[in-house]
Short mmCIF file of C-alpha atoms in Angstrom, two decimals:
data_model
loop_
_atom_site.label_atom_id
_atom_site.label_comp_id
_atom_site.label_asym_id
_atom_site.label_seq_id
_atom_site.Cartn_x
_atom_site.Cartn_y
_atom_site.Cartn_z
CA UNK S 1 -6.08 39.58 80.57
CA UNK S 2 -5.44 36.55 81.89
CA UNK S 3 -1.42 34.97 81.40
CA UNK S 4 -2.94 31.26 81.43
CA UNK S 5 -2.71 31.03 77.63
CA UNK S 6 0.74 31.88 77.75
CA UNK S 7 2.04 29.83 80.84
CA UNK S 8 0.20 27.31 79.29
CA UNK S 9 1.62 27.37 75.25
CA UNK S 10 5.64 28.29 77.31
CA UNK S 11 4.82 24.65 79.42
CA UNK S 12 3.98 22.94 76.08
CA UNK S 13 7.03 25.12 74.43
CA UNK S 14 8.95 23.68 77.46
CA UNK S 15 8.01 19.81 76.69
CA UNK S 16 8.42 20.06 72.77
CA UNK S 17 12.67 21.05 73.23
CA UNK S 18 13.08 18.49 75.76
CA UNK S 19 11.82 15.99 73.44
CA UNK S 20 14.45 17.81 71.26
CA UNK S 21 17.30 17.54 73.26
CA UNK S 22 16.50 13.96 75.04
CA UNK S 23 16.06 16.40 78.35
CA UNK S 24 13.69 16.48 81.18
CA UNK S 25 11.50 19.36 80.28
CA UNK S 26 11.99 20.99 83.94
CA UNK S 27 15.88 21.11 83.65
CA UNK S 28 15.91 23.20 80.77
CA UNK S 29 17.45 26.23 81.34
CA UNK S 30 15.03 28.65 79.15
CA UNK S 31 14.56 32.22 79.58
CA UNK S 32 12.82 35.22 77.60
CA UNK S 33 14.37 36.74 74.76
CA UNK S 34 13.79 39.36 72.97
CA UNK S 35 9.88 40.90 72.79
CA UNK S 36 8.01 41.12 69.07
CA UNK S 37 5.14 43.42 68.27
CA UNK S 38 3.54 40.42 67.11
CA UNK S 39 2.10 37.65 69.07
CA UNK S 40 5.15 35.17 68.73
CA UNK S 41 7.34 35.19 71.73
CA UNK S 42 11.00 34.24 71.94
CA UNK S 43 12.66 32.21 74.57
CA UNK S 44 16.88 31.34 75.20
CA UNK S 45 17.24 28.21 75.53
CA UNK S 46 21.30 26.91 77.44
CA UNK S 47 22.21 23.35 76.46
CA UNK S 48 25.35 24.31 77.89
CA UNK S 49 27.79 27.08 78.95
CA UNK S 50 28.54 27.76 75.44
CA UNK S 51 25.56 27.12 73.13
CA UNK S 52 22.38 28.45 72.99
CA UNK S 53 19.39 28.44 70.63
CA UNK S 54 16.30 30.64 70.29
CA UNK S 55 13.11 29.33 70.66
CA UNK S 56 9.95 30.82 68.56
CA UNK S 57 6.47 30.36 70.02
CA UNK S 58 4.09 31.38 66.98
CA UNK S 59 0.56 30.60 67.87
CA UNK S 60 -0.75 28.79 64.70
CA UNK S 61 -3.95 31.10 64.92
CA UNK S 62 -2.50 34.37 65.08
CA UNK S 63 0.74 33.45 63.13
CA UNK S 64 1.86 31.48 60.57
CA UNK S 65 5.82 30.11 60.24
CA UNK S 66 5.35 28.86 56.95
CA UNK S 67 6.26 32.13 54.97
CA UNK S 68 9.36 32.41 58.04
CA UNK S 69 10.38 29.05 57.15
CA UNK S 70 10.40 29.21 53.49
CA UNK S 71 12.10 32.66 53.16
CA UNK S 72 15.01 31.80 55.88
CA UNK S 73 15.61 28.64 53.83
CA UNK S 74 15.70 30.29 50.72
CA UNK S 75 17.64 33.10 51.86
CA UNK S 76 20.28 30.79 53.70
CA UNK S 77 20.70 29.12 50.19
CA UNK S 78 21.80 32.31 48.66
CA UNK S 79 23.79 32.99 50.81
CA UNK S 80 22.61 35.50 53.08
CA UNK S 81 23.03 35.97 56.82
CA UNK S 82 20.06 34.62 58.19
CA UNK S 83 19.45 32.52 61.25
CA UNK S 84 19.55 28.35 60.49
CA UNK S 85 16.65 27.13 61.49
CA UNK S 86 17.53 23.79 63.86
CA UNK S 87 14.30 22.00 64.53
CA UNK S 88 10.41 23.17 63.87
CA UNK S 89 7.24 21.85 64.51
CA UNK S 90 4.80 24.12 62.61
CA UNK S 91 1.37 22.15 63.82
CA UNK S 92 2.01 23.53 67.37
CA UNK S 93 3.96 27.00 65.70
CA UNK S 94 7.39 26.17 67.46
CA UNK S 95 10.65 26.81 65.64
CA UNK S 96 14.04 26.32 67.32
CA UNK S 97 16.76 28.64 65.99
CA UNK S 98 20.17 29.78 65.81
CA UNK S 99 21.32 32.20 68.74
CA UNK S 100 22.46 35.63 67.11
CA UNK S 101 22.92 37.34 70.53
CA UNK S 102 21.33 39.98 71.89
CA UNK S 103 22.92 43.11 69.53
CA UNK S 104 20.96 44.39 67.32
CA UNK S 105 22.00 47.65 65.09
CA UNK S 106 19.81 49.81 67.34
CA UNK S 107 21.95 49.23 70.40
CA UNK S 108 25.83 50.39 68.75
CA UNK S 109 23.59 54.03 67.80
CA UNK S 110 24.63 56.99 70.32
CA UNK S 111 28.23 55.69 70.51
CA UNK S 112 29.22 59.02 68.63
CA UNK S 113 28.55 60.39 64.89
CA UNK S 114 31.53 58.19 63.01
CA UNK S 115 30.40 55.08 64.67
CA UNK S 116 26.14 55.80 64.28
CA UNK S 117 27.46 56.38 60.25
CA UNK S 118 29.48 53.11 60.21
CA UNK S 119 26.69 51.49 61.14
CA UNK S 120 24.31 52.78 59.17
CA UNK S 121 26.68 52.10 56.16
CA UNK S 122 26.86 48.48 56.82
CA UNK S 123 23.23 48.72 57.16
CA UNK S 124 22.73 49.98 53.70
CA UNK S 125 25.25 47.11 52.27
CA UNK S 126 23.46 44.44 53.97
CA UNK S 127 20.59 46.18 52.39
CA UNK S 128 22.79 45.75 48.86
CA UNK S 129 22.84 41.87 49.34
CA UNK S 130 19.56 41.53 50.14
CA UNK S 131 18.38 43.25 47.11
CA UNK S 132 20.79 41.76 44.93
CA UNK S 133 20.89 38.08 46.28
CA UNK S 134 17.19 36.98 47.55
CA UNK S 135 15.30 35.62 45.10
CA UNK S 136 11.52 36.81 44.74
CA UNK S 137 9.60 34.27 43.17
CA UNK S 138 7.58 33.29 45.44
CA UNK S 139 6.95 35.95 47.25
CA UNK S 140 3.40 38.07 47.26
CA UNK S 141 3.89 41.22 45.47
CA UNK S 142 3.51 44.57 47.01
CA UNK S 143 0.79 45.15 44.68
CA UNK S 144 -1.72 48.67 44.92
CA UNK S 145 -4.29 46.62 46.87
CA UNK S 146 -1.94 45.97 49.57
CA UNK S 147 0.13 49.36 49.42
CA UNK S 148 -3.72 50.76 49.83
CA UNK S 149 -4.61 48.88 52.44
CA UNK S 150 -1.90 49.67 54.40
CA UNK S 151 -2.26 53.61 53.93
CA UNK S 152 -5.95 52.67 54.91
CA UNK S 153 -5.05 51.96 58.37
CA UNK S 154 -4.26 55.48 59.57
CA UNK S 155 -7.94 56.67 58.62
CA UNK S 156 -9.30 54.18 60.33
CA UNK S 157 -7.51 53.31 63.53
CA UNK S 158 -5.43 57.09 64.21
CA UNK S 159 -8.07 59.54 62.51
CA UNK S 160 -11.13 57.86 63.03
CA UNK S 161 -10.39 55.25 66.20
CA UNK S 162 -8.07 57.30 67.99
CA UNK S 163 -8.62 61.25 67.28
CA UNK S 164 -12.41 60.79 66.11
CA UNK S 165 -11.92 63.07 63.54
CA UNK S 166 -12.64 62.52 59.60
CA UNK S 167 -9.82 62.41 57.15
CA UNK S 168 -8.97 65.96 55.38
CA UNK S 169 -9.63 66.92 52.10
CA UNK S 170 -7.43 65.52 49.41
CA UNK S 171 -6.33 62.27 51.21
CA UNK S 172 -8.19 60.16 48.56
CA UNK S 173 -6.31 61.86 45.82
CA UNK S 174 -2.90 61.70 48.47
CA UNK S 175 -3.66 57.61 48.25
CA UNK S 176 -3.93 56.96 45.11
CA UNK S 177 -0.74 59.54 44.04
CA UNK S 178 1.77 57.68 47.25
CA UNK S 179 0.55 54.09 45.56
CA UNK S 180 1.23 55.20 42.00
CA UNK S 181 5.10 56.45 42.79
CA UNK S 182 5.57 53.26 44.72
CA UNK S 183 4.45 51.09 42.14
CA UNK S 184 6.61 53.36 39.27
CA UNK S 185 9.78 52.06 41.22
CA UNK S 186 11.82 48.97 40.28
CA UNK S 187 10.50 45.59 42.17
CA UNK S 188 13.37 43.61 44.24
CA UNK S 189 12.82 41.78 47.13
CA UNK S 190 11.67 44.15 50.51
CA UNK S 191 12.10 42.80 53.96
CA UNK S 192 9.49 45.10 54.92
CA UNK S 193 10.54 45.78 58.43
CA UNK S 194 14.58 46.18 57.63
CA UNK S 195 14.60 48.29 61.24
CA UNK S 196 17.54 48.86 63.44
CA UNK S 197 15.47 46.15 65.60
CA UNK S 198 15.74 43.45 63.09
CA UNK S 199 19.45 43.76 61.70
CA UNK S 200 21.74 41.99 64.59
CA UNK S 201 25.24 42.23 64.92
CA UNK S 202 26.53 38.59 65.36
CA UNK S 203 30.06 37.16 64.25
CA UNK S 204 31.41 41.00 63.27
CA UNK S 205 28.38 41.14 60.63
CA UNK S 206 25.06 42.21 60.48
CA UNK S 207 22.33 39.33 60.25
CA UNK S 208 18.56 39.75 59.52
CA UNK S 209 15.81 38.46 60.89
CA UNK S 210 11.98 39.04 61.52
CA UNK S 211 11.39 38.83 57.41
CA UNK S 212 8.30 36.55 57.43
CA UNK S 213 6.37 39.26 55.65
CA UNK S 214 8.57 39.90 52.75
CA UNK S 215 7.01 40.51 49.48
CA UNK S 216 7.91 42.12 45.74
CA UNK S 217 7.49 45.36 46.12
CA UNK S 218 9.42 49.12 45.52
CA UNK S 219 13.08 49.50 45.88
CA UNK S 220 13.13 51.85 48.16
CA UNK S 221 11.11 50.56 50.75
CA UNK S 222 13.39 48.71 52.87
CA UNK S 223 16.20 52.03 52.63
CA UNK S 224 13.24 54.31 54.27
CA UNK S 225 12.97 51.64 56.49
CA UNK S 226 16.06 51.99 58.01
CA UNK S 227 16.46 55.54 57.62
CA UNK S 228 13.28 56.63 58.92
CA UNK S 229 13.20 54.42 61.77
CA UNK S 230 12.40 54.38 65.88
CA UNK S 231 15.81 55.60 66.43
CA UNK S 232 17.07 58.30 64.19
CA UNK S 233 15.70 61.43 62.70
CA UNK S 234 18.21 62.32 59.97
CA UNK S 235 18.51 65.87 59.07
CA UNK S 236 17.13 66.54 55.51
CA UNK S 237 20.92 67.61 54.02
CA UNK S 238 21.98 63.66 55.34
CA UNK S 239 18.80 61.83 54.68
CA UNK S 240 19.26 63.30 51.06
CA UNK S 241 23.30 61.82 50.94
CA UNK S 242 22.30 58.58 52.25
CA UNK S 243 19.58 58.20 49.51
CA UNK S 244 21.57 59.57 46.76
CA UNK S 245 24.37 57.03 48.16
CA UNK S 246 21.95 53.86 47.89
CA UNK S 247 20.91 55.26 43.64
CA UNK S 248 24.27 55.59 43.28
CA UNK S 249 24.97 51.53 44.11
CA UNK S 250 21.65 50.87 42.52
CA UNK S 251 22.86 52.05 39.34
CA UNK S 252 26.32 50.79 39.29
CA UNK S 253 24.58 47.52 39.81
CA UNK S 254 22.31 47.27 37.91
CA UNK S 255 18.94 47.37 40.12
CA UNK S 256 18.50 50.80 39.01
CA UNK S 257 18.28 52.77 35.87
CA UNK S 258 20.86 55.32 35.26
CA UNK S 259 18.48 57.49 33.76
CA UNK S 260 16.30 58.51 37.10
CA UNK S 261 18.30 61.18 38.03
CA UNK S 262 18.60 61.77 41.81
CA UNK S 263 15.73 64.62 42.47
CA UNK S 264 13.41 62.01 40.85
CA UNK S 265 14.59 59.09 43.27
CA UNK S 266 14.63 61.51 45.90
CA UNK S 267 10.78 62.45 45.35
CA UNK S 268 10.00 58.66 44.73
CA UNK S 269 12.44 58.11 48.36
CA UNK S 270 10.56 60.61 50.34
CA UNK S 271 6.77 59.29 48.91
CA UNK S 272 7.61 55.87 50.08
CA UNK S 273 8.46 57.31 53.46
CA UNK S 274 5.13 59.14 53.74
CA UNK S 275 3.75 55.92 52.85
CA UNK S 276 5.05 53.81 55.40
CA UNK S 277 5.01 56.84 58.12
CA UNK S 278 1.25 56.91 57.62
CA UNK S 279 1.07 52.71 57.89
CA UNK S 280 2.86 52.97 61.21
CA UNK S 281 1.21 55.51 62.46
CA UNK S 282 -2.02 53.40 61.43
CA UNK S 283 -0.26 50.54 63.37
CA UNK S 284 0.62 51.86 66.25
CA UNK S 285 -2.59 53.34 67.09
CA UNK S 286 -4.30 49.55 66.32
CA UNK S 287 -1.75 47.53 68.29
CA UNK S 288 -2.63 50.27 70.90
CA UNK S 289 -6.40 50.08 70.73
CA UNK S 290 -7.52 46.60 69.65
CA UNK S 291 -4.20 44.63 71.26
CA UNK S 292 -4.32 46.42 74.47
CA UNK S 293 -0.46 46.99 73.41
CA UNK S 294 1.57 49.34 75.36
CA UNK S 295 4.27 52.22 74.73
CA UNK S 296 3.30 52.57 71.18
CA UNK S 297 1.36 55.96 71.55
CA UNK S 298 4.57 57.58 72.74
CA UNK S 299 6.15 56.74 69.34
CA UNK S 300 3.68 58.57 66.93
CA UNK S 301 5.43 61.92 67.34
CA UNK S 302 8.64 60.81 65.99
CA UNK S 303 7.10 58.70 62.88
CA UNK S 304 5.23 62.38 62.34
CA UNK S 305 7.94 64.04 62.46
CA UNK S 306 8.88 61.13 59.51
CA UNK S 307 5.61 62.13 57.29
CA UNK S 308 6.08 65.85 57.73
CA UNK S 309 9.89 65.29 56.79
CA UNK S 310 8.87 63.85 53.76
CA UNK S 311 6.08 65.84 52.84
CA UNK S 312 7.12 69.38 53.22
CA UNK S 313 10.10 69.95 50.43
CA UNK S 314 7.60 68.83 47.92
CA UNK S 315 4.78 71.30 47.03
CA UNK S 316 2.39 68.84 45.59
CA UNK S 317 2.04 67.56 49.16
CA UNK S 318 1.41 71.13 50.44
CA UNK S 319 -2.10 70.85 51.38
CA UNK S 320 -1.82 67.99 53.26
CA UNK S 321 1.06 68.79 54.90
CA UNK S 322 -0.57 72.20 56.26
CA UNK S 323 -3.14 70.17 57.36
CA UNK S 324 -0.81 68.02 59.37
CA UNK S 325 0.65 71.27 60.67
CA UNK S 326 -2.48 72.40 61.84
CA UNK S 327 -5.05 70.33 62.20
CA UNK S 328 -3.36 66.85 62.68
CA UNK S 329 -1.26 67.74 64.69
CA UNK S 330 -2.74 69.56 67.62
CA UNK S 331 -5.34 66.99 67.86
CA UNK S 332 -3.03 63.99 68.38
CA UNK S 333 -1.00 66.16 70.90
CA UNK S 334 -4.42 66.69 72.91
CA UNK S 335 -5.30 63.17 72.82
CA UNK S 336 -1.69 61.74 73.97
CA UNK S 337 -1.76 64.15 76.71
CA UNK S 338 -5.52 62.94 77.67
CA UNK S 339 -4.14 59.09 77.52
CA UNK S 340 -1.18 59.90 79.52
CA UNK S 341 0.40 56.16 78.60
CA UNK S 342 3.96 55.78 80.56
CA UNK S 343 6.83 54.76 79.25
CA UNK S 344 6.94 50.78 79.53
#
């Protein structure tokens, strides 16, 4: 694929901040950021030794800033860490923001077990905020059309696309029963991405950012998020504490019910992981296939490792789960092997 789109929208990217900053476009000292799974593309941009601001390119045909916009705005008003947003021009789908560094929560992980917890914690409370602080209004609900859809993609693009195989018996009834426990769960606001990726560590806090697809949806969405991420596989005795940890706020707060006692929330936890798991799974195999993507194949194994972790305490989800074990599972190691994709 050719690069001339992109040389061409970073020269026009180029122009549009020198205009900014009353600067000859070619002495702008711009470099690439961080990467997106999207197709927006980040750029640093130096207006001197000590300040720097990140520049969004958001093609306005593939991506829309208006939902970014709003929710960093309203966010920012209620006080939550988010990125100010310093000049935008959303008819070309540029956006110049503020420069959180280049730490995001992923990169303090590994640093031993009392520091990975630490950070996780602060995770969680950010997490807290969020829930408590953003308002929802006018956000699009994470209603059963959507939560369907989603699940929808891992039929398509990793059963059907990627494995050519059919989906098992059951999985219509496995739909319908992961959308009806995520819609039986309290609605807050969900970041709907609230990854290790997208939580930086800037000014001795976490910040978030990539929330453009926020919605109204289940309350624990955004703690499997985080918990049953890229980078860690919790053990089931510590996934368990965490989650019981986050009710335990939820009630004292007042975004949860004392009366769903933890096994319930626990069930209701580990269904919204299975949920997502099967989404990203859905994902990864489409950014692979119709984006010409790379190094998402090698991530499937962990996010089933994810599903199955979810799925096997709870006998309802026996079936499937044996079918994962023996059917699923083979297959996708067959086909990964066949591929052969290297690391990135």
């Amino acid at each position: 694929m050719s690069d001339a789109p992109h040389t061409a929208r970073r020269e026009a990217l180029r122009r549009w901040a020198g205009r900014l900053h009353d600067r000859p476009p070619e002495a702008l000292d711009i470099a690439p950021a961080a990467g997106d799974a999207s197709f927006r593309r980040y750029y640093r941009l130096w207006l001197d030794d000590a300040t720097s601001r990140i520049l969004m390119d958001a093609p306005p045909e593939q991506e829309d800033s208006r939902p970014f916009v709003a929710i960093a705005e309203a966010w920012r008003a209620a006080g939550l860490p988010v990125p100010a947003i310093h000049a935008r021009d959303l008819t070309q789908g540029f956006l110049e923001l503020e420069d959180l560094g280049d730490a995001p929560l992923h990169t303090c992980l590994g640093a031993g077990e009392m520091r990975d917890a630490a950070c996780y914690d602060d995770a969680q409370a950010l997490l807290g905020e969020l829930q408590n602080r953003a308002p929802g209004e006018a956000l699009p609900v994470y209603d059963a059309a959507l939560l369907g859809r989603e699940l929808d993609l891992f039929p398509e693009w990793c059963l059907t696309r990627l494995l050519d195989m059919p989906p098992p018996p059951g999985w219509t009834a496995l739909r319908e029963r992961l959308i009806e426990v995520a819609l039986a769960q309290p609605q807050v606001v969900v970041h709907r991405d609230f990854d290790a990726m997208n939580l930086m560590r800037h000014r001795d806090r976490l910040w978030l950012i990539d929330f453009q697809d926020a919605v109204l949806g289940p309350l624990s969405y955004d703690l499997i998020s985080l918990l049953r991420g890229r980078y860690r596989r919790f053990s089931r005795a510590a996934f368990r504490e965490r989650v019981e940890a986050f009710r335990r706020r939820a009630v004292l707060d007042g975004r949860l019910s004392g009366q769903l006692d933890a096994e319930t929330f626990l069930f209701q936890a580990d269904a919204m992981a299975a949920q997502r798991s099967l989404k990203v799974l859905g994902i990864f195999c489409r950014l692979t296939l119709r984006d010409g993507r790379r190094g998402y194949l090698e991530r499937l194994p962990r996010f089933l490792d994810h599903l199955r972790d979810s799925l096997t305490p709870w006998p309802e989800f026996a079936a499937f789960d044996a079918w994962l074990a023996d059917t699923f599972t083979p297959a996708l190691a067959s086909a990964l092997t066949a591929r052969r994709e290297p690391t990135p």
